[in-house]
């Protein structure tokens, strides 16, 4: 295939109009009104960025839904992003190889566009924890991903190394986000935050495009990070601080198998289907303290998954069995009633780089290493350690931590044993 540059078309306004066409909802039979800017100003659900929305509507770049709303907080999908870029390209489309995504085939909506994008080289897709390569066309597009798209599509190459509080130097999109801010297309959120992993909203996309098309009118201001507070005067000497507070063990007044006061839920011992407690408060307190402590160390943790009901786990497990077969599913997913998440005491954690979420590589990240070294201080244990599948029945999951309280967690960690070994109970 002959590859062409994104900037085949020169006029920026024409390019922007082509970019946004796939994002426009279906219009009713009446089509556009006679005054589009006025229509945008009267969207009943547009509270912020009215000028930007009105401007782009007047240019027929964006428009509302048939019911008269704009739905400013709706998100943009990954497939929408591919379509935006491809409308900027002049290229041959015959004999495009299959991109090899497990979740797409020639009959899938957007297949041809995604295949083109892979052939050109700006889309790589994702890899699931079981090694399958997918594209996730309906997945939500993050603000970091859109920063990459806009900087590359509009050749925003200047980089003043603009900093945001929540974008580290090691973040994969750091340079793209900085270049977007250098071009004064974004100034982030109050307090100097960019929120790179948040889904991109329609209203914010309208702001980005308005600033690209009409910087004189809509140019963003500088990124403002509040200065650190001035050091307080040295306090008077205080008595020694008390020992760090203990995080109590969960109540034993709940259903299930208990050994030495610890609830055991694994492939052998189950919970009743009607036990749906939600997140246990003492465990949530431990999570909050742990996340806060990590942040002070410059480590930013995210809770990916916590409580799951019996019915939810039933659906999840059956879907995995249908997809991968029972033997494979049993290595990484619990049968209904046998999931630790139903206890309200188990949490899956992730870091700033979502590519390592629910992957064994999370163990090698800054967040994974911090958890392994510190989680026991807040009452948590690594539930499924490496090379222990023969005991626990589950693959290595460096992201899955279980709350047992700060009395037992340090002991279990120091023992180097799994919970099953520590309590001398069967795991499978």
Coordinates of C-alpha atoms in Angstrom, one line a residue:
X1 CA 0.0 0.0 0.0
X2 CA 1.3 3.5 -0.8
X3 CA 1.4 5.5 2.5
X4 CA 0.6 9.2 2.4
X5 CA 1.1 12.0 4.9
X6 CA -1.8 13.0 7.2
X7 CA -1.5 16.6 5.9
X8 CA -2.5 15.8 2.3
X9 CA -5.2 18.4 2.8
X10 CA -3.9 21.8 3.9
X11 CA -6.9 23.8 5.0
X12 CA -7.3 23.2 8.7
X13 CA -11.0 24.0 8.9
X14 CA -11.7 21.5 6.1
X15 CA -9.6 19.0 7.9
X16 CA -11.4 19.5 11.1
X17 CA -14.8 19.1 9.5
X18 CA -13.7 15.8 8.0
X19 CA -12.4 14.7 11.4
X20 CA -15.7 15.3 13.2
X21 CA -18.2 13.8 10.8
X22 CA -18.1 10.3 12.3
X23 CA -18.9 11.7 15.7
X24 CA -22.2 13.4 14.6
X25 CA -25.4 11.7 15.7
X26 CA -28.1 11.0 13.1
X27 CA -30.1 14.1 12.2
X28 CA -33.9 14.0 11.8
X29 CA -35.7 14.7 8.6
X30 CA -35.6 18.4 9.2
X31 CA -31.7 18.4 8.9
X32 CA -29.8 21.6 10.0
X33 CA -31.6 24.7 11.2
X34 CA -31.1 28.0 9.4
X35 CA -29.0 29.4 12.3
X36 CA -26.6 26.8 13.6
X37 CA -24.8 29.0 16.0
X38 CA -28.1 30.0 17.6
X39 CA -29.1 26.3 17.7
X40 CA -26.0 25.4 19.7
X41 CA -26.6 28.3 22.1
X42 CA -30.0 26.9 22.9
X43 CA -28.9 23.3 23.6
X44 CA -30.6 22.8 27.0
X45 CA -27.9 20.5 28.3
X46 CA -24.9 22.7 27.4
X47 CA -23.8 24.6 30.6
X48 CA -20.1 25.0 29.9
X49 CA -18.1 25.9 26.8
X50 CA -21.2 27.4 25.0
X51 CA -19.0 29.7 22.8
X52 CA -16.9 26.8 21.6
X53 CA -19.9 24.5 20.9
X54 CA -21.7 27.4 19.1
X55 CA -18.7 28.2 17.0
X56 CA -18.2 24.6 15.8
X57 CA -21.9 24.2 15.2
X58 CA -22.0 27.4 13.1
X59 CA -19.2 25.8 11.0
X60 CA -21.3 22.6 10.6
X61 CA -18.5 20.7 12.3
X62 CA -20.6 19.4 15.1
X63 CA -24.3 19.2 15.8
X64 CA -26.7 18.0 18.4
X65 CA -28.9 14.9 18.6
X66 CA -32.4 14.7 17.1
X67 CA -34.0 15.4 20.5
X68 CA -32.4 18.8 20.6
X69 CA -29.6 17.9 23.1
X70 CA -25.8 18.0 22.7
X71 CA -24.9 15.5 25.4
X72 CA -21.7 17.2 26.3
X73 CA -20.4 14.5 28.6
X74 CA -20.8 11.6 26.1
X75 CA -17.5 9.9 25.3
X76 CA -15.7 9.3 22.0
X77 CA -14.8 5.7 21.0
X78 CA -11.5 4.3 19.7
X79 CA -13.1 3.6 16.3
X80 CA -14.1 7.3 16.1
X81 CA -10.5 8.3 16.5
X82 CA -9.4 5.9 13.7
X83 CA -12.0 7.3 11.4
X84 CA -10.9 10.9 12.2
X85 CA -7.4 10.2 11.1
X86 CA -8.3 8.2 8.0
X87 CA -10.4 11.1 6.6
X88 CA -7.1 13.0 6.5
X89 CA -5.4 10.5 4.3
X90 CA -5.2 10.0 0.6
X91 CA -4.4 6.3 0.0
X92 CA -5.1 3.1 -1.9
X93 CA -7.6 0.8 -0.1
X94 CA -7.3 -2.4 -2.1
X95 CA -5.8 -5.6 -0.8
X96 CA -5.5 -4.5 2.8
X97 CA -4.3 -7.4 5.0
X98 CA -6.4 -8.6 7.9
X99 CA -5.2 -6.7 11.0
X100 CA -5.4 -9.9 13.1
X101 CA -7.6 -8.6 15.9
X102 CA -9.6 -11.3 17.7
X103 CA -12.6 -9.0 18.3
X104 CA -13.0 -7.9 14.6
X105 CA -13.6 -9.6 11.3
X106 CA -14.6 -8.4 7.8
X107 CA -18.3 -8.1 8.9
X108 CA -17.5 -5.9 12.0
X109 CA -18.4 -2.2 11.8
X110 CA -15.3 -0.2 11.1
X111 CA -13.2 -3.3 10.1
X112 CA -11.9 -1.7 6.8
X113 CA -10.9 1.5 8.6
X114 CA -9.1 -0.3 11.4
X115 CA -7.3 -2.5 8.8
X116 CA -6.1 0.6 7.0
X117 CA -4.9 2.2 10.2
X118 CA -2.9 -0.9 11.1
X119 CA -1.4 -1.1 7.6
X120 CA -0.3 2.6 7.9
X121 CA 1.1 2.0 11.3
X122 CA -0.6 4.4 13.8
X123 CA -2.8 1.7 15.5
X124 CA -1.4 -1.3 17.3
X125 CA -4.4 -2.5 19.3
X126 CA -4.3 -4.1 22.8
X127 CA -3.2 -7.4 24.2
X128 CA -5.4 -9.2 26.8
X129 CA -4.0 -11.0 29.8
X130 CA -4.4 -14.3 28.0
X131 CA -2.4 -13.1 25.1
X132 CA -5.1 -12.2 22.5
X133 CA -4.7 -9.2 20.4
X134 CA -7.8 -7.0 20.2
X135 CA -8.7 -3.5 19.0
X136 CA -11.7 -2.7 21.2
X137 CA -13.5 -0.5 18.7
X138 CA -16.2 0.7 21.0
X139 CA -13.8 1.3 23.9
X140 CA -13.7 4.8 25.3
X141 CA -10.9 7.1 24.1
X142 CA -8.8 8.6 26.9
X143 CA -7.6 12.2 27.0
X144 CA -4.0 10.9 26.7
X145 CA -4.8 9.0 23.6
X146 CA -6.5 12.0 22.0
X147 CA -3.5 14.2 22.9
X148 CA -1.4 11.8 20.8
X149 CA -3.8 11.9 17.9
X150 CA -4.1 15.7 17.8
X151 CA -0.4 16.4 18.1
X152 CA 0.4 14.0 15.3
X153 CA -2.6 14.9 13.0
X154 CA -1.8 18.6 13.3
X155 CA 2.0 18.4 13.5
X156 CA 2.2 20.1 16.9
X157 CA 5.9 19.6 17.3
X158 CA 6.9 22.4 19.6
X159 CA 7.5 21.2 23.2
X160 CA 8.1 23.6 26.1
X161 CA 8.0 20.6 28.5
X162 CA 4.8 21.8 30.1
X163 CA 4.1 19.9 33.3
X164 CA 0.9 18.6 34.8
X165 CA 0.5 17.3 38.3
X166 CA -0.8 13.9 37.3
X167 CA 1.4 13.3 34.2
X168 CA 4.8 11.9 35.2
X169 CA 7.9 12.1 33.0
X170 CA 7.6 8.4 32.5
X171 CA 4.0 8.5 31.3
X172 CA 3.7 7.2 27.7
X173 CA 1.8 10.3 26.6
X174 CA 3.9 12.9 28.5
X175 CA 5.4 14.4 25.4
X176 CA 2.1 14.5 23.5
X177 CA 0.3 16.2 26.3
X178 CA 3.1 18.7 26.7
X179 CA 3.0 19.6 23.0
X180 CA -0.8 20.0 23.2
X181 CA -0.3 22.5 26.1
X182 CA 2.6 24.2 24.3
X183 CA 0.2 24.9 21.4
X184 CA -2.3 26.4 23.9
X185 CA -4.9 23.8 22.9
X186 CA -5.3 22.7 26.5
X187 CA -4.6 24.1 30.0
X188 CA -6.0 21.1 31.8
X189 CA -8.1 21.2 34.9
X190 CA -7.8 23.4 37.9
X191 CA -4.9 22.7 40.1
X192 CA -2.7 21.7 37.2
X193 CA -4.3 18.3 36.4
X194 CA -4.7 16.8 32.9
X195 CA -6.5 13.5 33.9
X196 CA -4.8 11.5 31.1
X197 CA -6.7 8.3 31.8
X198 CA -10.2 9.9 31.9
X199 CA -12.5 9.3 28.9
X200 CA -12.6 12.2 26.5
X201 CA -16.0 14.1 26.5
X202 CA -17.7 15.7 23.5
X203 CA -17.6 19.1 25.1
X204 CA -13.8 18.9 25.7
X205 CA -13.3 17.6 22.2
X206 CA -15.3 20.7 21.0
X207 CA -12.9 22.9 23.1
X208 CA -9.8 21.3 21.6
X209 CA -11.0 21.7 18.0
X210 CA -12.2 25.3 18.5
X211 CA -8.8 26.2 19.9
X212 CA -7.1 24.6 16.9
X213 CA -9.3 26.3 14.4
X214 CA -9.5 29.7 16.0
X215 CA -6.6 30.2 18.4
X216 CA -7.1 34.0 18.5
X217 CA -10.5 33.6 20.1
X218 CA -10.3 30.3 22.0
X219 CA -6.6 30.0 22.9
X220 CA -6.0 28.3 26.2
X221 CA -4.2 30.0 29.0
X222 CA -1.0 28.7 30.7
X223 CA -1.0 25.6 32.8
X224 CA -1.2 26.8 36.4
X225 CA 0.2 24.5 39.1
X226 CA -0.3 26.0 42.6
X227 CA 3.0 26.6 44.3
X228 CA 3.8 24.4 47.3
X229 CA 2.8 26.0 50.6
X230 CA 5.5 28.0 52.4
X231 CA 7.2 26.0 55.2
X232 CA 5.5 26.6 58.5
X233 CA 7.5 27.9 61.4
X234 CA 9.3 25.1 63.3
X235 CA 6.8 23.8 65.8
X236 CA 7.6 23.3 69.4
X237 CA 9.0 20.0 70.4
X238 CA 6.3 17.3 70.7
X239 CA 6.3 14.0 72.5
X240 CA 7.1 11.0 70.3
X241 CA 4.4 10.2 67.8
X242 CA 2.3 7.2 68.7
X243 CA 2.8 4.0 66.8
X244 CA 1.0 3.8 63.4
X245 CA -2.6 2.8 63.9
X246 CA -3.5 -0.8 63.4
X247 CA -6.0 -1.8 60.8
X248 CA -8.4 -4.3 62.5
X249 CA -9.3 -7.7 61.1
X250 CA -12.7 -8.0 59.5
X251 CA -15.6 -9.3 61.5
X252 CA -16.1 -13.0 61.8
X253 CA -19.8 -12.6 62.1
X254 CA -20.4 -13.4 58.4
X255 CA -21.0 -16.6 56.4
X256 CA -18.1 -18.8 55.2
X257 CA -15.2 -20.9 56.3
X258 CA -13.0 -19.4 59.0
X259 CA -9.6 -20.7 60.1
X260 CA -7.8 -18.8 62.9
X261 CA -10.3 -16.0 62.5
X262 CA -9.6 -15.5 58.8
X263 CA -12.3 -16.0 56.2
X264 CA -11.1 -18.5 53.5
X265 CA -12.7 -18.3 50.0
X266 CA -11.0 -20.4 47.3
X267 CA -11.7 -23.2 44.9
X268 CA -12.6 -25.5 47.9
X269 CA -14.5 -23.1 50.2
X270 CA -17.4 -20.9 48.9
X271 CA -19.8 -18.2 50.0
X272 CA -23.6 -18.5 49.7
X273 CA -25.1 -16.9 46.6
X274 CA -27.2 -14.4 48.7
X275 CA -24.2 -13.0 50.5
X276 CA -23.6 -9.6 48.9
X277 CA -22.1 -7.2 51.5
X278 CA -20.4 -4.7 49.2
X279 CA -17.0 -3.4 50.2
X280 CA -16.3 -4.0 53.8
X281 CA -15.7 -0.6 55.5
X282 CA -12.5 -1.6 57.4
X283 CA -11.0 -2.9 54.1
X284 CA -11.9 0.4 52.4
X285 CA -10.3 2.3 55.2
X286 CA -7.1 0.3 54.6
X287 CA -7.2 1.0 50.9
X288 CA -7.7 4.7 51.4
X289 CA -4.7 4.9 53.8
X290 CA -2.6 2.8 51.5
X291 CA -3.4 4.9 48.4
X292 CA -2.7 8.1 50.4
X293 CA 0.7 6.8 51.6
X294 CA 1.6 5.7 48.1
X295 CA 0.8 9.1 46.8
X296 CA 3.2 10.7 49.3
X297 CA 5.9 8.5 47.9
X298 CA 5.1 9.6 44.4
X299 CA 3.2 6.4 43.5
X300 CA -0.3 6.7 42.1
X301 CA -2.5 3.6 42.6
X302 CA -5.9 3.0 41.1
X303 CA -8.5 0.4 42.2
X304 CA -9.5 -1.5 39.1
X305 CA -12.0 -3.9 40.7
X306 CA -13.3 -4.5 44.2
X307 CA -16.6 -6.1 45.3
X308 CA -18.4 -8.4 42.8
X309 CA -21.7 -10.0 43.5
X310 CA -22.4 -13.7 43.1
X311 CA -24.5 -13.0 40.0
X312 CA -21.9 -10.7 38.4
X313 CA -19.2 -13.3 39.0
X314 CA -21.4 -16.0 37.5
X315 CA -21.8 -14.0 34.3
X316 CA -18.1 -13.1 34.2
X317 CA -17.0 -16.7 34.7
X318 CA -19.4 -18.2 32.1
X319 CA -18.3 -15.6 29.5
X320 CA -14.6 -16.7 30.1
X321 CA -15.5 -20.3 29.8
X322 CA -17.3 -19.7 26.5
X323 CA -14.4 -17.8 25.2
X324 CA -11.4 -19.8 26.4
X325 CA -12.8 -23.1 27.7
X326 CA -13.2 -24.2 31.3
X327 CA -9.7 -25.4 31.9
X328 CA -8.2 -22.1 30.9
X329 CA -10.8 -20.0 32.6
X330 CA -10.3 -21.8 35.9
X331 CA -6.7 -20.6 36.0
X332 CA -7.6 -16.9 36.2
X333 CA -11.3 -16.6 37.0
X334 CA -13.2 -18.0 40.0
X335 CA -16.4 -19.9 39.8
X336 CA -19.5 -18.1 41.3
X337 CA -19.4 -18.3 45.1
X338 CA -15.6 -19.0 45.1
X339 CA -14.4 -15.4 44.2
X340 CA -12.6 -13.5 46.9
X341 CA -14.2 -10.3 45.4
X342 CA -17.6 -11.4 46.8
X343 CA -16.2 -11.1 50.3
X344 CA -15.8 -7.3 49.9
X345 CA -12.2 -7.7 51.1
X346 CA -10.4 -8.2 47.8
X347 CA -9.1 -5.4 45.5
X348 CA -7.4 -5.3 42.1
X349 CA -4.9 -2.4 41.7
X350 CA -3.4 -0.7 38.8
X351 CA -1.0 2.2 38.2
X352 CA -0.7 5.1 35.8
X353 CA 0.2 2.9 32.8
X354 CA -2.9 1.0 31.8
X355 CA -0.9 -1.3 29.6
X356 CA 0.2 -3.2 32.7
X357 CA -3.3 -3.5 34.2
X358 CA -4.2 -7.1 35.0
X359 CA -0.9 -8.3 33.5
X360 CA 2.0 -10.1 35.2
X361 CA 4.2 -7.2 34.1
X362 CA 2.5 -5.1 36.8
X363 CA 4.9 -6.7 39.3
X364 CA 7.8 -4.8 37.6
X365 CA 6.1 -1.4 37.7
X366 CA 6.7 1.2 40.3
X367 CA 3.2 0.7 41.6
X368 CA 3.5 -3.1 41.7
X369 CA 6.8 -3.0 43.6
X370 CA 5.4 -0.4 46.1
X371 CA 2.4 -2.7 46.8
X372 CA 4.6 -5.8 47.2
X373 CA 6.8 -3.9 49.7
X374 CA 4.1 -2.0 51.7
X375 CA 0.6 -3.5 51.4
X376 CA 1.0 -5.6 54.6
X377 CA 1.4 -2.4 56.6
X378 CA -2.3 -1.6 55.8
X379 CA -3.6 -5.1 56.4
X380 CA -3.3 -6.5 52.8
X381 CA -1.6 -9.7 51.5
X382 CA -0.7 -10.6 47.9
X383 CA -3.2 -13.4 47.4
X384 CA -1.9 -15.3 44.4
X385 CA 1.9 -15.2 44.4
X386 CA 4.2 -16.3 41.7
X387 CA 4.9 -20.0 41.3
X388 CA 2.1 -20.9 43.7
X389 CA -0.6 -22.0 41.2
X390 CA -0.3 -25.6 42.3
X391 CA -1.4 -24.4 45.8
X392 CA -3.9 -21.6 45.1
X393 CA -5.2 -22.9 41.8
X394 CA -4.7 -19.4 40.2
X395 CA -2.1 -17.8 38.0
X396 CA 0.3 -15.2 39.3
X397 CA -1.7 -12.0 39.9
X398 CA 0.5 -9.3 41.3
X399 CA -2.4 -6.9 41.2
X400 CA -4.8 -8.9 43.5
X401 CA -4.6 -8.1 47.2
X402 CA -6.8 -9.4 50.1
X403 CA -7.5 -7.6 53.3
X404 CA -6.9 -9.6 56.5
X405 CA -6.0 -6.8 58.9
X406 CA -2.6 -5.4 60.0
X407 CA -2.3 -8.0 62.8
X408 CA -2.0 -11.0 60.5
X409 CA -0.8 -9.4 57.2
X410 CA 2.8 -8.8 58.3
X411 CA 3.1 -12.3 59.6
X412 CA 1.8 -13.9 56.4
X413 CA 4.2 -11.8 54.3
X414 CA 7.1 -12.7 56.6
X415 CA 6.3 -16.4 56.3
X416 CA 6.6 -16.3 52.5
X417 CA 3.6 -18.6 52.3
X418 CA 0.2 -18.4 50.5
X419 CA -2.9 -17.9 52.7
X420 CA -3.6 -21.7 52.2
X421 CA -0.2 -22.7 53.4
X422 CA -0.3 -20.3 56.3
X423 CA -3.6 -21.6 57.5
X424 CA -2.9 -25.2 56.4
X425 CA -6.1 -25.5 54.3
X426 CA -6.7 -26.9 50.8
X427 CA -6.6 -24.4 47.9
X428 CA -7.8 -26.7 45.1

